[in-house]
mmCIF file of C-alpha atoms (C1' of nucleotides) in Angstrom:
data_model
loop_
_atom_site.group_PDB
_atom_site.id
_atom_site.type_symbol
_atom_site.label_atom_id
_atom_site.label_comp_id
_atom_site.label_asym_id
_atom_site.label_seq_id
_atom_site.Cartn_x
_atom_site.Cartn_y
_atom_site.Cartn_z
ATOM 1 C CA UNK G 1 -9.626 40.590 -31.668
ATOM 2 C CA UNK G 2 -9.155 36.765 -31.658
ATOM 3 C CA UNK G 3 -11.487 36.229 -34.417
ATOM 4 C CA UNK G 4 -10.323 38.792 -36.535
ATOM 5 C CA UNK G 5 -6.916 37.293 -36.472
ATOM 6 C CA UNK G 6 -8.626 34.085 -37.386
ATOM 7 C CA UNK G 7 -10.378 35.769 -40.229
ATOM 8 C CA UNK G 8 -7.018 36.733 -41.317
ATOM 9 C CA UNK G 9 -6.096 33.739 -41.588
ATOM 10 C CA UNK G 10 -8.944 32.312 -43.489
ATOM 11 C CA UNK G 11 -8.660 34.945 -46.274
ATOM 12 C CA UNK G 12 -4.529 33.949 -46.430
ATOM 13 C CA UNK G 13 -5.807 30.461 -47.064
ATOM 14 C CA UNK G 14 -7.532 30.966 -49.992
ATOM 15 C CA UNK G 15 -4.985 33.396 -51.867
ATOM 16 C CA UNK G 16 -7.147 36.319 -50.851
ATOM 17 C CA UNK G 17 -4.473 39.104 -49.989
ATOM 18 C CA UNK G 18 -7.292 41.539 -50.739
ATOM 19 C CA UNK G 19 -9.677 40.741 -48.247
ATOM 20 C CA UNK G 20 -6.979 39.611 -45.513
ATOM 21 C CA UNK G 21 -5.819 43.068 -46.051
ATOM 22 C CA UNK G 22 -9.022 44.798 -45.770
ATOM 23 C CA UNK G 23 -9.769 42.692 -42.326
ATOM 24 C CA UNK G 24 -6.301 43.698 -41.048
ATOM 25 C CA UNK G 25 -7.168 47.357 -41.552
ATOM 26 C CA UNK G 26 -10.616 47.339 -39.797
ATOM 27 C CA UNK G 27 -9.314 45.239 -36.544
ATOM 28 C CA UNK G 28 -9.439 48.064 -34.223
ATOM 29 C CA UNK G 29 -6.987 46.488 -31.930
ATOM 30 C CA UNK G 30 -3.881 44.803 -33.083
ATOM 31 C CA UNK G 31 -1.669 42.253 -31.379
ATOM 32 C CA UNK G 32 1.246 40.693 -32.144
ATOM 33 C CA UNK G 33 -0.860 37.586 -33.789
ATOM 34 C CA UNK G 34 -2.725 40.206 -36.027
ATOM 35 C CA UNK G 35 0.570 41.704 -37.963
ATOM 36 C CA UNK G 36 1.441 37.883 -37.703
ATOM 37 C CA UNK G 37 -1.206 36.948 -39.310
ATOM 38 C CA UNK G 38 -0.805 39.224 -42.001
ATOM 39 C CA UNK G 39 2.726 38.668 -42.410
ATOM 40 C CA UNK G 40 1.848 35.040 -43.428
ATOM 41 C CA UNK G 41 -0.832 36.347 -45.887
ATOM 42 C CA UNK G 42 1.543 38.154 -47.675
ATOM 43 C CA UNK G 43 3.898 35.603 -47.692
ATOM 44 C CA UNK G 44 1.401 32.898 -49.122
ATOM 45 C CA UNK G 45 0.497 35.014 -51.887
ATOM 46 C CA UNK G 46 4.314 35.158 -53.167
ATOM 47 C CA UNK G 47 4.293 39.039 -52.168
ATOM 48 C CA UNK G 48 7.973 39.152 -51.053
ATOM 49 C CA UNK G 49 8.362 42.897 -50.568
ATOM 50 C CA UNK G 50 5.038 43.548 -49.081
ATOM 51 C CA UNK G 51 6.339 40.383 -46.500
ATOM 52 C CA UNK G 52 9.686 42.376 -46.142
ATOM 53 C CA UNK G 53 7.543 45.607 -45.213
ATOM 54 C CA UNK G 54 5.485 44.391 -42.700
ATOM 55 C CA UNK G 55 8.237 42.256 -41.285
ATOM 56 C CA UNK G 56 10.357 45.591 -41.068
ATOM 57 C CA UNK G 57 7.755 47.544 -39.489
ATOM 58 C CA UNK G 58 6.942 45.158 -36.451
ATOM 59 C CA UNK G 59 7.388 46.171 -33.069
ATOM 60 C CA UNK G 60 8.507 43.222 -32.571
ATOM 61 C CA UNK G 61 8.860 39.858 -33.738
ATOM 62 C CA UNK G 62 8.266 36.192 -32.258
ATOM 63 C CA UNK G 63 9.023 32.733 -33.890
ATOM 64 C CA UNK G 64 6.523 32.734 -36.229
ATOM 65 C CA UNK G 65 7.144 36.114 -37.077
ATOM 66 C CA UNK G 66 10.593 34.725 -37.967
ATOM 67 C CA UNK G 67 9.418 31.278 -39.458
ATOM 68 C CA UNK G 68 7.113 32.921 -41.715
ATOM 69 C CA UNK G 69 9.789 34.987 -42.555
ATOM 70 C CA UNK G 70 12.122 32.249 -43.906
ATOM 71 C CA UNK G 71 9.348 30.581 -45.631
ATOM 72 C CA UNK G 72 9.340 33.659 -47.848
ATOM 73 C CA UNK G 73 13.006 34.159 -48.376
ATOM 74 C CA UNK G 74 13.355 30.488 -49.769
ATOM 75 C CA UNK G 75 9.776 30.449 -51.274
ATOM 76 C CA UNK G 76 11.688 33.156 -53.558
ATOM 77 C CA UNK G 77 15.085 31.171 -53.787
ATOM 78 C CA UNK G 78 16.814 33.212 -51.085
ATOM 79 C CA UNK G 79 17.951 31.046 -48.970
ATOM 80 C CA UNK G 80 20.891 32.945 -47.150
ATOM 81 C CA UNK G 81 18.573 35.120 -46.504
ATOM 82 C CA UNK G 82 16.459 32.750 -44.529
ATOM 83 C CA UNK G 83 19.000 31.042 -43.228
ATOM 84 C CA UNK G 84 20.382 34.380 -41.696
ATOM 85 C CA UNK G 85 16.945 34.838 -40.169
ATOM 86 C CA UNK G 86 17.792 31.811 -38.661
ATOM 87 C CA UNK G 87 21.100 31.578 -37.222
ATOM 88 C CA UNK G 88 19.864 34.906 -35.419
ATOM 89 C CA UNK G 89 16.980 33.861 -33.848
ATOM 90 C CA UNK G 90 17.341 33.755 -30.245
ATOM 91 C CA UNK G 91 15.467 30.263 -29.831
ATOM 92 C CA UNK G 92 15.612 28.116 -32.767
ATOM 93 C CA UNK G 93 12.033 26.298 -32.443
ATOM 94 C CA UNK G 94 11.881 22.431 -34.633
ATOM 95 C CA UNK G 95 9.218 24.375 -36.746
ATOM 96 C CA UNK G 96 11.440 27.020 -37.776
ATOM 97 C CA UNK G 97 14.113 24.533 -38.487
ATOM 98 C CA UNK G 98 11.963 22.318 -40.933
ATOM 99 C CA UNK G 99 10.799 25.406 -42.768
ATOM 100 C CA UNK G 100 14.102 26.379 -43.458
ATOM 101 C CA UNK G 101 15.180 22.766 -44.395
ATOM 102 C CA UNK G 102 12.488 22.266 -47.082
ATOM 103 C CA UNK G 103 13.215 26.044 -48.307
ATOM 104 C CA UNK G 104 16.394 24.146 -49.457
ATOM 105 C CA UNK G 105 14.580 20.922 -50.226
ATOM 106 C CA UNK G 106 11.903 22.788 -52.013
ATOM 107 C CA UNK G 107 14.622 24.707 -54.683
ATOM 108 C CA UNK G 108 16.435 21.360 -55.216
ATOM 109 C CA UNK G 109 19.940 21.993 -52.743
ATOM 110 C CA UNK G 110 19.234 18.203 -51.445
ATOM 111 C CA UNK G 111 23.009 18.335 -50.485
ATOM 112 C CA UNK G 112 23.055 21.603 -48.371
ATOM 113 C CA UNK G 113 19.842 20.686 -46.748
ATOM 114 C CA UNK G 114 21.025 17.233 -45.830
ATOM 115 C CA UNK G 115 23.677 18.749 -44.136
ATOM 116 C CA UNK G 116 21.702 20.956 -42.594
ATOM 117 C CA UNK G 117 19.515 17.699 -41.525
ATOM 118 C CA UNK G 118 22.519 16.123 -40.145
ATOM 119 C CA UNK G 119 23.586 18.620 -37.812
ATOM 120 C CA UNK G 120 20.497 19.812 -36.214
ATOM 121 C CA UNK G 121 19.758 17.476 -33.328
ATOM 122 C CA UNK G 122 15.756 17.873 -32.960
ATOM 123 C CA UNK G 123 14.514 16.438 -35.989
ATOM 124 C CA UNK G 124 10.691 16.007 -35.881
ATOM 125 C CA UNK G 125 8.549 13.565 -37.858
ATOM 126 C CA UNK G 126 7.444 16.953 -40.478
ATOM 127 C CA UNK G 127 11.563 16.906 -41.063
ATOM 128 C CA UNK G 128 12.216 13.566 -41.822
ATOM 129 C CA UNK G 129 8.689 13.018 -44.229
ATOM 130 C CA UNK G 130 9.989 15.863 -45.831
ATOM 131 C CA UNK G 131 13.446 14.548 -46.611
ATOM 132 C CA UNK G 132 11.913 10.873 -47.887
ATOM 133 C CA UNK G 133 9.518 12.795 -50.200
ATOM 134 C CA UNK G 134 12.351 15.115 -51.322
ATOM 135 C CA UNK G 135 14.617 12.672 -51.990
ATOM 136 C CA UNK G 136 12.038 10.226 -53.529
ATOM 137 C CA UNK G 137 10.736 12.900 -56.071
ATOM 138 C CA UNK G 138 14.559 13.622 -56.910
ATOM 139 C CA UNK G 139 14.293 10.179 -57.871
ATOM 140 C CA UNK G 140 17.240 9.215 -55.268
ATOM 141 C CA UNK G 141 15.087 6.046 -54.389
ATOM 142 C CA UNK G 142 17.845 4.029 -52.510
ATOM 143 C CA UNK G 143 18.799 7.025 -49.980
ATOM 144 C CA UNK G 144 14.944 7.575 -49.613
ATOM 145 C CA UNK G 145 13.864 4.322 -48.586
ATOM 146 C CA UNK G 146 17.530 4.275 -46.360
ATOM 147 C CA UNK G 147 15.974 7.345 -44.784
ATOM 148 C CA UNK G 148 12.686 5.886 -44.305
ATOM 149 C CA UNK G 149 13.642 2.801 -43.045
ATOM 150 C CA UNK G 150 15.555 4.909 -40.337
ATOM 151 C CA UNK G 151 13.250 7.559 -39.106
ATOM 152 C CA UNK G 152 12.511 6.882 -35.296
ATOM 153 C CA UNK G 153 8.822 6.801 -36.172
ATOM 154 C CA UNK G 154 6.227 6.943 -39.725
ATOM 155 C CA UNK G 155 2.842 7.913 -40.194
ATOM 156 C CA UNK G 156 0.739 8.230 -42.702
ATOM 157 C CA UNK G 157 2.208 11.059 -44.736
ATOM 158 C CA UNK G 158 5.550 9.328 -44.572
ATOM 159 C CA UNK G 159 3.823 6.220 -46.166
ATOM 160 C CA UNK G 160 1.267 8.280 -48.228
ATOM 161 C CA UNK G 161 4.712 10.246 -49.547
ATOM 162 C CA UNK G 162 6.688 6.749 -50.380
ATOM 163 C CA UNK G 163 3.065 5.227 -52.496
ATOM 164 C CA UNK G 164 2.512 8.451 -54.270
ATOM 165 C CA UNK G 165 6.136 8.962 -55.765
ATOM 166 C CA UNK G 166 6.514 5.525 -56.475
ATOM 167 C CA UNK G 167 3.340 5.458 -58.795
ATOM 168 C CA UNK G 168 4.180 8.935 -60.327
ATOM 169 C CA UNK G 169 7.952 7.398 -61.379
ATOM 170 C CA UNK G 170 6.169 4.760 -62.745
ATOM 171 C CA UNK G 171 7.190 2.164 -60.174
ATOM 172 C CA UNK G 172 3.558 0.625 -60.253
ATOM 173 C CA UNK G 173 4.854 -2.424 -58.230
ATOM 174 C CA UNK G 174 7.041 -0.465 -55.188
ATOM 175 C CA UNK G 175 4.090 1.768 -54.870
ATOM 176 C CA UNK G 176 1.819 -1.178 -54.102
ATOM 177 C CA UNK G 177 4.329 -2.888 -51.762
ATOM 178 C CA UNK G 178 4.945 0.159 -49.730
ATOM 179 C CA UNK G 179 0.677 0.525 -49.511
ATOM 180 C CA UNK G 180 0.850 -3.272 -48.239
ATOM 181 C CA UNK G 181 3.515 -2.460 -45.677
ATOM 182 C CA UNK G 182 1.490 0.278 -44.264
ATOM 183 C CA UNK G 183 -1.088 -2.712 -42.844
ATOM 184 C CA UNK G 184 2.215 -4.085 -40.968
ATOM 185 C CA UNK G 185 2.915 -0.832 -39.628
ATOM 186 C CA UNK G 186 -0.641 -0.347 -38.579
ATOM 187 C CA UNK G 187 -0.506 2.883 -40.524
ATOM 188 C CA UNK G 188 -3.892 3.636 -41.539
ATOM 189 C CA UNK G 189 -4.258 4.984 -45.252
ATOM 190 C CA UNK G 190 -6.244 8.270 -46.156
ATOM 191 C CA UNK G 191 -7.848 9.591 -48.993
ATOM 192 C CA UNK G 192 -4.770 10.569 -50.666
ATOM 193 C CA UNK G 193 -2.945 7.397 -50.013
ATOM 194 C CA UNK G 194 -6.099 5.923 -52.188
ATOM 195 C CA UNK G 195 -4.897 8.330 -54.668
ATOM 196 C CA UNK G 196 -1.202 7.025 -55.578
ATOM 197 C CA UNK G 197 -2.900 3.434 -55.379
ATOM 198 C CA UNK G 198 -5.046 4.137 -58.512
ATOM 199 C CA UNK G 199 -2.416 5.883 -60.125
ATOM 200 C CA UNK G 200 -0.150 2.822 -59.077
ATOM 201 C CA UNK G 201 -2.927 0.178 -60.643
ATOM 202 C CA UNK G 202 -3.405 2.754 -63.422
ATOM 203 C CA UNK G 203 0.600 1.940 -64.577
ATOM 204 C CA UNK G 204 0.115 -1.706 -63.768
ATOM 205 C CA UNK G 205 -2.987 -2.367 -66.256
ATOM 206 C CA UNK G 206 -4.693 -3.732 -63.320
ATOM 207 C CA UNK G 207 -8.173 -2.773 -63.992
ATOM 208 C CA UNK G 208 -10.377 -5.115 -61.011
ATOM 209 C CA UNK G 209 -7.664 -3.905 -58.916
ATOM 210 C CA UNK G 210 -8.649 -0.584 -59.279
ATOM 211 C CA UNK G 211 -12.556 -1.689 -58.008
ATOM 212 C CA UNK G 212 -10.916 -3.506 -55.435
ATOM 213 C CA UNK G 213 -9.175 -0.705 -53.673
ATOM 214 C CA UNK G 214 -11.966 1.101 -54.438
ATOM 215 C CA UNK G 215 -14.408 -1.078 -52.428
ATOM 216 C CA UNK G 216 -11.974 -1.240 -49.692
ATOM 217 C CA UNK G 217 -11.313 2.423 -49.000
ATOM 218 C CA UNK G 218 -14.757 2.985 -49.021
ATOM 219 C CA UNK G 219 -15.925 -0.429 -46.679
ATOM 220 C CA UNK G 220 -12.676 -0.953 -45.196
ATOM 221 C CA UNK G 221 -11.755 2.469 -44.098
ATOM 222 C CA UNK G 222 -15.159 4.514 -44.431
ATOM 223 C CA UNK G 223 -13.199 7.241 -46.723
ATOM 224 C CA UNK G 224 -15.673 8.625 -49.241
ATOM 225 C CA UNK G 225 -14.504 8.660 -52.856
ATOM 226 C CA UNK G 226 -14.248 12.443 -53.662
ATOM 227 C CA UNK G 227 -14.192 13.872 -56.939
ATOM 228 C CA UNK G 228 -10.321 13.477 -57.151
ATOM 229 C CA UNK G 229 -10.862 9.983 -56.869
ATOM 230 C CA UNK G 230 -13.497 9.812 -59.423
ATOM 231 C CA UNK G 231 -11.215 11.228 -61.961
ATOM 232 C CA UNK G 232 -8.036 9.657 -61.213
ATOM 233 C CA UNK G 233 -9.917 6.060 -61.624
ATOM 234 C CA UNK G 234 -12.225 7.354 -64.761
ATOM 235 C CA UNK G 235 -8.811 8.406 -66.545
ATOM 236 C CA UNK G 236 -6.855 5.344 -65.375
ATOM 237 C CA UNK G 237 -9.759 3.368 -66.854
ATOM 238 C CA UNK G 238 -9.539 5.104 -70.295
ATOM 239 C CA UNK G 239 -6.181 4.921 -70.830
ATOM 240 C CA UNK G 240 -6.539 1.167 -70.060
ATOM 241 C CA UNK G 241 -8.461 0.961 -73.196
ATOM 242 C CA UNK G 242 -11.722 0.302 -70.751
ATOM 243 C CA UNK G 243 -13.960 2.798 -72.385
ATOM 244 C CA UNK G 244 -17.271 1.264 -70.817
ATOM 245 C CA UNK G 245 -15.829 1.068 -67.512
ATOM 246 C CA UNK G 246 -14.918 4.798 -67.482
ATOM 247 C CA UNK G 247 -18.089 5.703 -68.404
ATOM 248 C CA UNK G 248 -20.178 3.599 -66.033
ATOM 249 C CA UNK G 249 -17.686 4.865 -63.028
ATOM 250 C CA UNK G 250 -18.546 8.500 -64.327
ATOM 251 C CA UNK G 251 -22.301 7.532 -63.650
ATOM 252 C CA UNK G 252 -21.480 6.640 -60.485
ATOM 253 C CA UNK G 253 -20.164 10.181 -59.281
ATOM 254 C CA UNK G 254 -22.425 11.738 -57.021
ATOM 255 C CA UNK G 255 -21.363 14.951 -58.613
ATOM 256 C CA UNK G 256 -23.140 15.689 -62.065
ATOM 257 C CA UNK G 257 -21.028 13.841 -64.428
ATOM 258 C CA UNK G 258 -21.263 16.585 -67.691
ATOM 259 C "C1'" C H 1 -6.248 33.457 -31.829
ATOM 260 C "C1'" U H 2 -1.049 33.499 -36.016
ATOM 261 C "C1'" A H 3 4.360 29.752 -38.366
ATOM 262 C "C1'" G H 4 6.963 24.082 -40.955
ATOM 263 C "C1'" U H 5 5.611 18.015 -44.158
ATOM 264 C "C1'" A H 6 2.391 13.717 -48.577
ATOM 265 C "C1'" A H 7 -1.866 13.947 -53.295
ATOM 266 C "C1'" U H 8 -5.300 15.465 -57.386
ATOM 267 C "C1'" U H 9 -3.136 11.339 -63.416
ATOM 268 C "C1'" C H 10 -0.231 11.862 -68.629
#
RNA sequence: CUAGUAAUUC
């Protein structure tokens, strides 16, 4: 029963509706986790009716049953709806809170969700690394960094989320800064941290800044250079007019370079 | 066992 539910969940993961279907309707036994579990596999492939159905139909419903249920009200723009779902929840769990805060972060109601933010008192790190990245991709840098600078704690997707908007906007500079502050926070970077650096050097023109990040994610912080990597730096390298250098990095992927 | 955050370049 357990790993049926689990299997459930695997299909959901990769898109496959199908197959998470097809599991659902062989499990012999069902528990509350199993319709659950389907509920959110509707609900990540964008099927809002089919969500609404099985929600409808449950025996009865927990807070995930409800969470999942706002993410797919506001993952189609309804948001009263989710917020309906919940104001009438009986407990109102942090998890359920932040998925109905970056429903309205996610279709662009920064001001209603702030709001929102501002009156709910158990705000969890996922809450407040959402609102930075929301309001840093809205291009509201001031009142990002304000809320970044104020969060009770950061990690490394609060930093990761600062670097990687930064470089997209095309503030090559601020991007490298906030990587540098991360050592002062003793925040260690990741793999995708590594990815808004390159696309930070990429703005700058700094090409042997590029190899030395690379050298250092890989000796400094044992992260292997995936493929991402490979062709964030091989592009950044080409559009820096280093042909040669882009071609000799392509070599170097372990992955045939066609 | 099942629910909410960062990234994959232009």
């Amino acid at each position: 029963l357990i790993s049926w539910n689990t299997m459930i969940q695997a299909y959901a993961d990769h898109g496959d509706l199908e197959n998470a279907a097809m599991v659902f309707k062989a499990s012999r036994e069902k528990n509350l986790a199993t319709l659950n579990a389907m509920l959110v596999a509707s609900s990540k492939s964008g099927n809002l009716e089919e969500s609404k159905g099985i929600f409808d139909q449950m025996p009865e419903w927990d807070v995930i049953s409800w969470t999942t249920m706002i993410t797919a009200y506001t993952q189609h723009g309804h948001l009263d709806a989710a917020r309906r779902i919940f104001v009438k929840m009986p407990v109102q769990s942090t998890i359920s809170f932040t998925a109905l805060l970056c429903g309205f972060l996610d279709n662009f109601e920064l001001i209603p969700a702030k709001a929102l933010f501002e009156r709910f008192p158990e705000r969890d790190l996922v809450s407040w690394n959402r609102m930075v990245s929301a309001y840093a991709q809205a291009g509201h840098i001031p009142l990002s960094k304000k809320l970044f600078d104020t969060m009770p704690e950061r990690d490394v997707v609060s930093c990761t989320a600062l670097v990687t908007v930064y470089a997209h906007l095309g503030y090559g500079l601020t991007a490298i800064e906030s990587f540098q502050t991360m050592a002062m926070d003793a925040v260690h970077p990741n793999d995708v941290t590594f990815l808004g650096v390159f696309v930070a050097c990429a703005h700058l023109g700094q090409v042997a800044e590029i190899y030395a990040y690379l050298a250092s994610m890989e000796i400094d912080y044992g992260i292997v250079p995936t493929q991402d990597h490979y062709s964030c730096i091989v592009s950044a390298l080409g559009r820096l007019g280093q042909l040669k250098a882009a071609m000799e990095m392509i070599q170097r992927m372990p992955t045939a370079g066609t």
